[in-house]
mmCIF file of C-alpha atoms in Angstrom:
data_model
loop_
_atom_site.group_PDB
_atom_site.id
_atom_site.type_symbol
_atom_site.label_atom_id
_atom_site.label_comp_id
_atom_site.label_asym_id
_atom_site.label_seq_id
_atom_site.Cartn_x
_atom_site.Cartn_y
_atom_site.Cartn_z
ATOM 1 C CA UNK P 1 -18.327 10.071 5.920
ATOM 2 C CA UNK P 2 -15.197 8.621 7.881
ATOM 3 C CA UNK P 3 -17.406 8.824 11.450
ATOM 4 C CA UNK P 4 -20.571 6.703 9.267
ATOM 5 C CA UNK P 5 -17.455 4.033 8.148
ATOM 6 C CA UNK P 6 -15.826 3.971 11.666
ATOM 7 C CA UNK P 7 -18.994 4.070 12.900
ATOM 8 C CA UNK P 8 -20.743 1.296 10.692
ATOM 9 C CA UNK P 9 -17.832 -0.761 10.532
ATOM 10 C CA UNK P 10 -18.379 -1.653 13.769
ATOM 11 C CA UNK P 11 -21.068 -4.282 13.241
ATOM 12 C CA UNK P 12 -20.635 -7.710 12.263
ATOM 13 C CA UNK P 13 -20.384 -7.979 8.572
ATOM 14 C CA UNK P 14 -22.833 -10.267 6.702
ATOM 15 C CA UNK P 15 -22.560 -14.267 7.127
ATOM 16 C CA UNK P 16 -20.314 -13.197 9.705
ATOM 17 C CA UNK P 17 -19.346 -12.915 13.033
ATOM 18 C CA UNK P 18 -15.944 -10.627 12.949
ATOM 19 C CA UNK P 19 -16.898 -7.130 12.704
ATOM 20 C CA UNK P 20 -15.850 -4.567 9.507
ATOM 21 C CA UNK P 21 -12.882 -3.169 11.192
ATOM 22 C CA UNK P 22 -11.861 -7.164 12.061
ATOM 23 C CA UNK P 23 -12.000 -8.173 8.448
ATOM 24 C CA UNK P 24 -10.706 -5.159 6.984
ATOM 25 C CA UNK P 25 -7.232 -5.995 9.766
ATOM 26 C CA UNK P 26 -7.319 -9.588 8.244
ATOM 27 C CA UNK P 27 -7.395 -8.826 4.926
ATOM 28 C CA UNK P 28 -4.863 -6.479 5.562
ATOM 29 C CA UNK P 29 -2.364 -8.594 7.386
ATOM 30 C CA UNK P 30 -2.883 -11.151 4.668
ATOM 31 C CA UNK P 31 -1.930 -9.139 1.433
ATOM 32 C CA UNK P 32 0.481 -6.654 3.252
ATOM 33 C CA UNK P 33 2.974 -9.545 4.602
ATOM 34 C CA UNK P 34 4.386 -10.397 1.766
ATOM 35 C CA UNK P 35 5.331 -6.599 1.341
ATOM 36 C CA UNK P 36 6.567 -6.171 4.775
ATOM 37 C CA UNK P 37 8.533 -9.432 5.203
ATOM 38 C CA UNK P 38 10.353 -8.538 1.488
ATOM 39 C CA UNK P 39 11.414 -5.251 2.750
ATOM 40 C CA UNK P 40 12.712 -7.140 5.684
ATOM 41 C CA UNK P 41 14.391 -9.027 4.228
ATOM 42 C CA UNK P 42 15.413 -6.999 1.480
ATOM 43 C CA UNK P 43 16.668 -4.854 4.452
ATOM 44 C CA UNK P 44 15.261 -1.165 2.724
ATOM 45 C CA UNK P 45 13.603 1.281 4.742
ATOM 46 C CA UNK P 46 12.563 2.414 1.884
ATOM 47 C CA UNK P 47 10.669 0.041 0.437
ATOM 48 C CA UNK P 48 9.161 -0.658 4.244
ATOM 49 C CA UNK P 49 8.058 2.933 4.191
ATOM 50 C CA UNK P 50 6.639 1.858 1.002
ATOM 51 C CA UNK P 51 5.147 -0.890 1.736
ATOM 52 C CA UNK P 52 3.531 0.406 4.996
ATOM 53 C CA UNK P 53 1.714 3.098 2.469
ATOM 54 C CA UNK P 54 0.894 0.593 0.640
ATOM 55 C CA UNK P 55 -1.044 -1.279 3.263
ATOM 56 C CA UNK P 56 -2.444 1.559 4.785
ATOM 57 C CA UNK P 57 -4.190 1.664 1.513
ATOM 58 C CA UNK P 58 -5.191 -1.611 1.295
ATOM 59 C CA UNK P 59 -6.526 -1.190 4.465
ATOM 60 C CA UNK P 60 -8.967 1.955 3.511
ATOM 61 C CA UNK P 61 -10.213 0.130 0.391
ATOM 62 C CA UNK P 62 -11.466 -2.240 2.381
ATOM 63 C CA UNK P 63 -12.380 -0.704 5.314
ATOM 64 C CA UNK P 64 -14.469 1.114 2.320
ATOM 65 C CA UNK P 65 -15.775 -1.544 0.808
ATOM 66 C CA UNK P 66 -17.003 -3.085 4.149
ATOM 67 C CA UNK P 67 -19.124 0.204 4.768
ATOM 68 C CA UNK P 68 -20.818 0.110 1.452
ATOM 69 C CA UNK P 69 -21.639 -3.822 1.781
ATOM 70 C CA UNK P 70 -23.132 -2.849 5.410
ATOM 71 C CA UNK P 71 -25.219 -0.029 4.117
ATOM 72 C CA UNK P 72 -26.493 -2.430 1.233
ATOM 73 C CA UNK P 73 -26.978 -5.443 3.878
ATOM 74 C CA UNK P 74 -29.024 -2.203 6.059
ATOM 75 C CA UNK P 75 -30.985 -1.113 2.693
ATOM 76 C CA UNK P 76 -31.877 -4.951 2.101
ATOM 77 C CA UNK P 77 -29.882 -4.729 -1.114
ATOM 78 C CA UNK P 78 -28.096 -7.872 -2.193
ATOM 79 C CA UNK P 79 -24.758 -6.789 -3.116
ATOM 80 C CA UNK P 80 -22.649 -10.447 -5.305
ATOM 81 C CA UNK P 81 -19.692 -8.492 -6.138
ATOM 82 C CA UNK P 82 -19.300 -9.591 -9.900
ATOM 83 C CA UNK P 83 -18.527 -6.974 -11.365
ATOM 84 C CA UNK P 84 -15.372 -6.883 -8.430
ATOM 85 C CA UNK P 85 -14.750 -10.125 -9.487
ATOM 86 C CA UNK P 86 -14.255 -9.772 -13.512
ATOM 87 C CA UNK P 87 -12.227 -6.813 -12.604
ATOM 88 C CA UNK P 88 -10.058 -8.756 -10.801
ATOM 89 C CA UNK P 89 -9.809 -11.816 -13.573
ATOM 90 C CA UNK P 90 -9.264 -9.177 -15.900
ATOM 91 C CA UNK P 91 -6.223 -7.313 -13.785
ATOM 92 C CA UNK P 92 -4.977 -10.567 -13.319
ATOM 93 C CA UNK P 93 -4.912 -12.262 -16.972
ATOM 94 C CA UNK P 94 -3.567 -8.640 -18.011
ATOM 95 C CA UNK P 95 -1.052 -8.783 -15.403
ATOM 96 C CA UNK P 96 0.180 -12.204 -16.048
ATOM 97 C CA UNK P 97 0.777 -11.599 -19.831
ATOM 98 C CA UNK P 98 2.345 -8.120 -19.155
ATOM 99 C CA UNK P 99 4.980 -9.374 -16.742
ATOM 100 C CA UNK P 100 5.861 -12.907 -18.957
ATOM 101 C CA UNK P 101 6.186 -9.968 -21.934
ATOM 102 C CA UNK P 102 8.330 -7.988 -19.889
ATOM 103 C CA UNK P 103 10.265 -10.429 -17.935
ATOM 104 C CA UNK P 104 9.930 -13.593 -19.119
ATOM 105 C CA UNK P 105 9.814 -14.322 -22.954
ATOM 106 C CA UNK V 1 -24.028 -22.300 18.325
ATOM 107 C CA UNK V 2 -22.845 -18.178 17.686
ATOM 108 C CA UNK V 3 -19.379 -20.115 19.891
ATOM 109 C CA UNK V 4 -19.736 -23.033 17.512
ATOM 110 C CA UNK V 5 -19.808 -20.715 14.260
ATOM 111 C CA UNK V 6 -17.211 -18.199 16.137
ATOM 112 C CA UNK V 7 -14.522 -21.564 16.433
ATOM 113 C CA UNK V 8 -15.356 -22.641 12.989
ATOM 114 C CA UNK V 9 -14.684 -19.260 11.607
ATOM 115 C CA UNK V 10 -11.228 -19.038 13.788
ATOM 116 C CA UNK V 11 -10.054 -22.285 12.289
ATOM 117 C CA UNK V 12 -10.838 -21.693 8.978
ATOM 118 C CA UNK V 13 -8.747 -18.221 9.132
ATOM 119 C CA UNK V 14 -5.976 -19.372 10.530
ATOM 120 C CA UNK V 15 -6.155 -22.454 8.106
ATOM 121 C CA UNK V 16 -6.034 -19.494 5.235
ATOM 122 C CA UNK V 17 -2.613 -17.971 7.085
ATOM 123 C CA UNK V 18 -1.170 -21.305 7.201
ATOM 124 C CA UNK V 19 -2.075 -22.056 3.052
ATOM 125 C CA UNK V 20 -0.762 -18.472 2.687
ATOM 126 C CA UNK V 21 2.692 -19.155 4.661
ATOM 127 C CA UNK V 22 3.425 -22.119 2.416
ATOM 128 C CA UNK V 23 3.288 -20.292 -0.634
ATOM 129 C CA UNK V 24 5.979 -18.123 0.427
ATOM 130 C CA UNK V 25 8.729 -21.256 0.889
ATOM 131 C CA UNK V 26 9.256 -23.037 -2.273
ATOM 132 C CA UNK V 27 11.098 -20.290 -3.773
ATOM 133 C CA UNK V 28 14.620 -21.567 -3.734
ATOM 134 C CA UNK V 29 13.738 -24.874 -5.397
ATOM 135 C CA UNK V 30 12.322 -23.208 -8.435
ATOM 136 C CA UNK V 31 15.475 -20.982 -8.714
ATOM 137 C CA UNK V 32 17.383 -24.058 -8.581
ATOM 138 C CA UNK V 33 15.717 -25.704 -11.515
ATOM 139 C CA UNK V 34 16.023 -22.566 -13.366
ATOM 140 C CA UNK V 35 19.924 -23.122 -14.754
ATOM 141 C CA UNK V 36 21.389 -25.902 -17.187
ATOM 142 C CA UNK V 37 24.795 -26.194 -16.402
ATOM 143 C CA UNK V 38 26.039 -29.656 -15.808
ATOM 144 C CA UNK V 39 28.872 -30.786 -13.942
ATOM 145 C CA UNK V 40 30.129 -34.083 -12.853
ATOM 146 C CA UNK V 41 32.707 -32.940 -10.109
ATOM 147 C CA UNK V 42 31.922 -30.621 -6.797
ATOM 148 C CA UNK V 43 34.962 -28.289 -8.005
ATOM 149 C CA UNK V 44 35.071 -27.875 -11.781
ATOM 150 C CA UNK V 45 37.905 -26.015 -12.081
ATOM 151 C CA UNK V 46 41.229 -24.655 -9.590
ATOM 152 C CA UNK V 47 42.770 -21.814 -11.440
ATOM 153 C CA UNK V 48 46.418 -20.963 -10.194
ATOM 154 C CA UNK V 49 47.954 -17.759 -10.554
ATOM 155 C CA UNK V 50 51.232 -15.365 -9.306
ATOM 156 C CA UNK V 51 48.341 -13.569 -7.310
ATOM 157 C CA UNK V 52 46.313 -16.414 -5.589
ATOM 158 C CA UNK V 53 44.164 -18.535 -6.379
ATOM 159 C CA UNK V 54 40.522 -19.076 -7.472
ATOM 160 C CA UNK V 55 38.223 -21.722 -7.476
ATOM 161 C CA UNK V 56 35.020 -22.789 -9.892
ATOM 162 C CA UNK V 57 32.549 -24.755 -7.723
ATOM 163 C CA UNK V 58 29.730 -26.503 -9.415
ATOM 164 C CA UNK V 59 28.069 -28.397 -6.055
ATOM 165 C CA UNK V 60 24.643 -27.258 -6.054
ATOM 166 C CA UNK V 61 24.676 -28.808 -9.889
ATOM 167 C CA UNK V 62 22.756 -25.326 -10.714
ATOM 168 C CA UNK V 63 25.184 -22.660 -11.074
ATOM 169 C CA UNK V 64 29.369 -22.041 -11.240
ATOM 170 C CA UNK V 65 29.917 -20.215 -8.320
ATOM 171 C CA UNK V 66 33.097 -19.011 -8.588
ATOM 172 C CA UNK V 67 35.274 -17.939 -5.268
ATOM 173 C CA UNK V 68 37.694 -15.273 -6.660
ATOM 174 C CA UNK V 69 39.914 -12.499 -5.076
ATOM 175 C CA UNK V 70 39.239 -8.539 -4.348
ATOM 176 C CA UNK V 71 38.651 -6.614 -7.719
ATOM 177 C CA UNK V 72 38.707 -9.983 -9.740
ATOM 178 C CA UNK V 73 35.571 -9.823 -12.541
ATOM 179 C CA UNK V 74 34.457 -11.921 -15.459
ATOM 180 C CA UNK V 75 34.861 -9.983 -19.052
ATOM 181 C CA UNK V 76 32.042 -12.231 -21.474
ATOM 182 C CA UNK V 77 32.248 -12.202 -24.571
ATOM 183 C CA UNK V 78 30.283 -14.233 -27.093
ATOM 184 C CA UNK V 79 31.366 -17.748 -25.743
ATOM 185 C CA UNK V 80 34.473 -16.937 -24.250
ATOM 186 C CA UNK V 81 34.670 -16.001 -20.595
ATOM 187 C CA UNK V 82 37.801 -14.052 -19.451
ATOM 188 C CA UNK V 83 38.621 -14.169 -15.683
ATOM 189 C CA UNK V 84 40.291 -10.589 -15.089
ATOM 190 C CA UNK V 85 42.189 -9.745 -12.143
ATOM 191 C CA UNK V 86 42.045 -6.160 -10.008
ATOM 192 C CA UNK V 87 44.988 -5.077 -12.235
ATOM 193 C CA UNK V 88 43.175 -5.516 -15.611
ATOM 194 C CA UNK V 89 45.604 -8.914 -16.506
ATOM 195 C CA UNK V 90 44.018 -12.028 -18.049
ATOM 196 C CA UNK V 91 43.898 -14.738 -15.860
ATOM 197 C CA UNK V 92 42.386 -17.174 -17.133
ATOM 198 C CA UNK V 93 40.037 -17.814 -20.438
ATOM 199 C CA UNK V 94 37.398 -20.406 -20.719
ATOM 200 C CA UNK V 95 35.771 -21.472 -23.697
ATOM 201 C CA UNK V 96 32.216 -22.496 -23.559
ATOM 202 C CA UNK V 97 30.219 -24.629 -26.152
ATOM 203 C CA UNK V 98 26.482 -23.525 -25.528
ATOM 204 C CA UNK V 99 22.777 -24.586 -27.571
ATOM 205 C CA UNK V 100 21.472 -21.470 -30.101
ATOM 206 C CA UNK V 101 19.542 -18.842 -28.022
ATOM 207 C CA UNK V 102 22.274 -18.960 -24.759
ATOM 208 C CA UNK V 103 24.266 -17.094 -23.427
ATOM 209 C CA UNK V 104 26.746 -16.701 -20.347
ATOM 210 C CA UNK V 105 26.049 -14.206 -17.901
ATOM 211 C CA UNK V 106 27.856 -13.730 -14.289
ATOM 212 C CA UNK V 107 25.977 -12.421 -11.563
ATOM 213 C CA UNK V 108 28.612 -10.488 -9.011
ATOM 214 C CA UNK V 109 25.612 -9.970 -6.141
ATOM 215 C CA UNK V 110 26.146 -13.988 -5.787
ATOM 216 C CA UNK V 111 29.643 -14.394 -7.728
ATOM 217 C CA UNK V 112 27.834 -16.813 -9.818
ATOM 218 C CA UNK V 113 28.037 -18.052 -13.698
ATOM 219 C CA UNK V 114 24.764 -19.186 -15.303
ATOM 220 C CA UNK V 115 24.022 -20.277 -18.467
ATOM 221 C CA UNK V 116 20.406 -18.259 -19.679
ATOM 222 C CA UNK V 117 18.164 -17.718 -22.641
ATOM 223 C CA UNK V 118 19.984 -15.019 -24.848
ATOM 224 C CA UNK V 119 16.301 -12.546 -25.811
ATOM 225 C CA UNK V 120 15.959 -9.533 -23.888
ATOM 226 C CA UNK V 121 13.322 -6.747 -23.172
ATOM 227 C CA UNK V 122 14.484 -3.386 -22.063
ATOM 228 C CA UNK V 123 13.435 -4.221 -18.690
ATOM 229 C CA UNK V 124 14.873 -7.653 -17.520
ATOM 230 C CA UNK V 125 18.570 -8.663 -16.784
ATOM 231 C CA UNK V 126 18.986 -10.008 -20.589
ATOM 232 C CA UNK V 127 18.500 -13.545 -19.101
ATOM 233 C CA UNK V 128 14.580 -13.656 -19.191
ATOM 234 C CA UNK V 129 14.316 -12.913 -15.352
ATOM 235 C CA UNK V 130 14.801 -9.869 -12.876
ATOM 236 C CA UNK V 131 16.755 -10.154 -9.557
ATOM 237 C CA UNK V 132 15.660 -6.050 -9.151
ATOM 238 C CA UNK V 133 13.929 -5.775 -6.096
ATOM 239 C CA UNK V 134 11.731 -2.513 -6.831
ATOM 240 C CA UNK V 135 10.856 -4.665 -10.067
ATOM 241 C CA UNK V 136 9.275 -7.477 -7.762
ATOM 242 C CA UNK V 137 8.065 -5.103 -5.114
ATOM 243 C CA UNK V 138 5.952 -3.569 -8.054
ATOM 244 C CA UNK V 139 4.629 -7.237 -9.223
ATOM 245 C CA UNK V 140 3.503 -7.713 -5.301
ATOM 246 C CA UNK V 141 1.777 -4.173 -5.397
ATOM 247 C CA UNK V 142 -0.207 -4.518 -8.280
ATOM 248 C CA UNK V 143 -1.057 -7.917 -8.038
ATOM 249 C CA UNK V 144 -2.330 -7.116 -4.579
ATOM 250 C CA UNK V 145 -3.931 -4.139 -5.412
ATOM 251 C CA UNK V 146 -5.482 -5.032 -9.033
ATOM 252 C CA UNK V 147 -6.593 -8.374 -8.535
ATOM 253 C CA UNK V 148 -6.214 -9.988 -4.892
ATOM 254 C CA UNK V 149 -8.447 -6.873 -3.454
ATOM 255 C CA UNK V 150 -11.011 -6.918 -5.827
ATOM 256 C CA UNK V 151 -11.142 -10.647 -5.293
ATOM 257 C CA UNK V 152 -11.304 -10.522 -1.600
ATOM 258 C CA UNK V 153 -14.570 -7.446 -1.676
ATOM 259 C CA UNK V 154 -15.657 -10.023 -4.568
ATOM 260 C CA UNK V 155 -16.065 -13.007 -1.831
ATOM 261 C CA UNK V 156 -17.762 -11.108 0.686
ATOM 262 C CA UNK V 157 -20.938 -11.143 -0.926
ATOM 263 C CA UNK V 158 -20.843 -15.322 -0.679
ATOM 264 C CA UNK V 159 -19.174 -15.608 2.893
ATOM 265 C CA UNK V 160 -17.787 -12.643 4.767
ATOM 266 C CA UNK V 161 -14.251 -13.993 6.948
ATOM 267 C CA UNK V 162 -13.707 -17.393 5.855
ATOM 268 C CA UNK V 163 -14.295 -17.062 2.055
ATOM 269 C CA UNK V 164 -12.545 -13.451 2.121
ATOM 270 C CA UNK V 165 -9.511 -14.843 3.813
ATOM 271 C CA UNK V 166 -9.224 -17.990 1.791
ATOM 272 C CA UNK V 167 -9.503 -15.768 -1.402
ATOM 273 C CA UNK V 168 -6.933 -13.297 -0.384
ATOM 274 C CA UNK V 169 -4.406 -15.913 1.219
ATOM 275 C CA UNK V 170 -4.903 -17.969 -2.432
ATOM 276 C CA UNK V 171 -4.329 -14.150 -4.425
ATOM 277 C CA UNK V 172 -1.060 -13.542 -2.168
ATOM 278 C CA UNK V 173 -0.110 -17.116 -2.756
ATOM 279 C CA UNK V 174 -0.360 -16.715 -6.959
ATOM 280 C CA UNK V 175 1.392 -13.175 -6.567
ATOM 281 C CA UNK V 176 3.617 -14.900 -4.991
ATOM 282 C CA UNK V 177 4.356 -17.438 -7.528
ATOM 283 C CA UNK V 178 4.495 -14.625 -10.159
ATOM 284 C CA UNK V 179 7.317 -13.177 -8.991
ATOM 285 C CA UNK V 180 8.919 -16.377 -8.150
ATOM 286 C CA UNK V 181 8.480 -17.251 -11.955
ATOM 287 C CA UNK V 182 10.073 -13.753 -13.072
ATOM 288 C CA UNK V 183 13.268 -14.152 -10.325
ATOM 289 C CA UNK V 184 16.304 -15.264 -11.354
#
């Protein structure tokens, strides 16, 4: 399974020309900054530990998710990602209300 | 025209960093607009004592930062605010008028005063925000985790690169902005 991903990952992902590993770095670097320059800042090994767990994480979800769009794109399966993107709507209108409940009002 | 798409593609990522990067620097203007102390005068009030003296500063028009001496603390009360020295003696007490629903509260990370919304939740600093960095590390997490990846897979069915990395710079950006609303 982790030789097909490493392996598969390798090609350029659709409507693109940065391969799976490439995007997976990106998105990666993009979300995990935040993390890393609080604990910088914040000055907590710690949380940098943390955070670099964190990121590793982020980094096999999509590293992941990459594969499984590649096999579908190899299949001839046309993958939208909807029901990704409810998910994430829903995370985020539950997340928004649950930290004004706790924090804000 | 692969080049072409390849330097199109480039620009548009690092475009996404860039939107990303200014998300992260308006952070101390909304903490700024966050208090409602007014003052007229850069130093509200010089209080003398046997000991030393201490000093109420009002500059930034935002908060009281007061400069005071080793062991010194604030004991509030209601709407009184008692300015204790290392020894335990009064030193000085101030009085403050303040709107239904305030309160006082002194923050001794930044040896501020701040006048805040009195309700409370278990979690928060009674003043309807959280300074706790753990608290705001968690906000990051799952809002990364629960809705900006997600988001990002989401986009790769329309445009793989650009789209992903506009979608997950925007995601970081509102995360961002969350916790920017919950800090104090």
């Amino acid at each position: 399974m982790i030789h097909d991903i490493v392996t598969m990952n390798k090609n350029p992902v659709s409507h693109s020309t940065m391969t799976g590993h490439q995007l997976s770095l990106l998105l990666t670097a993009i979300l995990g900054m935040n993390l890393i320059i609080m604990s910088i800042k914040e000055f907590d090994i710690v949380m940098f530990v943390a955070s670099v767990a964190v990121i590793i994480v982020f980094f096999l979800i999509f590293e992941f998710a990459l594969y499984r769009m590649n096999v579908s794109q190899e299949q001839h399966k046309k993958k939208t990602g909807w029901k990704f993107l409810i998910f994430a709507v829903v995370c985020a209108v539950i997340l928004v209300v649950a930290v004004a409940w706790i924090y804000v009002l | 025209m692969y080049r072409i798409k390849r330097i199109v593609e480039s620009f548009f990522v690092l475009l996404a960093a860039l939107s990303f990067c200014v998300f992260l620097l308006p952070s101390q203007a909304t903490v700024a607009n966050a208090a409602g102390i007014e003052t007229t005068n850069d130093t509200l009030a010089i209080i003398p004592a046997k000991d030393g003296t201490r000093t109420l500063d009002s500059s930034n028009g935002v908060d009281v930062h007061a400069q005071l001496l080793d062991g010194d603390s604030f004991v509030i009360k209601n709407n009184e605010v008692t300015l204790v020295n290392a020894s335990g003696t009064n030193v000085a007490k101030i009085t403050v008028t303040l709107p239904v629903g305030k309160k006082v509260v002194f923050n001794s990370t930044t040896s501020t005063l701040r006048i805040v919304n009195s309700s409370s939740f278990g979690l928060m600093s009674a003043n309807g925000c959280t300074n706790n960095k753990w608290a705001q590390w968690l906000v990051r997490v799952s809002g990364d985790l629960l809705v900006c990846t997600p988001a990002a897979i989401a986009a790769t069915g329309v445009s793989a690169g650009v789209a992903e990395a506009f979608v997950a710079a925007g995601c970081a950006g509102g995360v961002e902005a969350l916790v920017t609303w919950i800090s104090c």
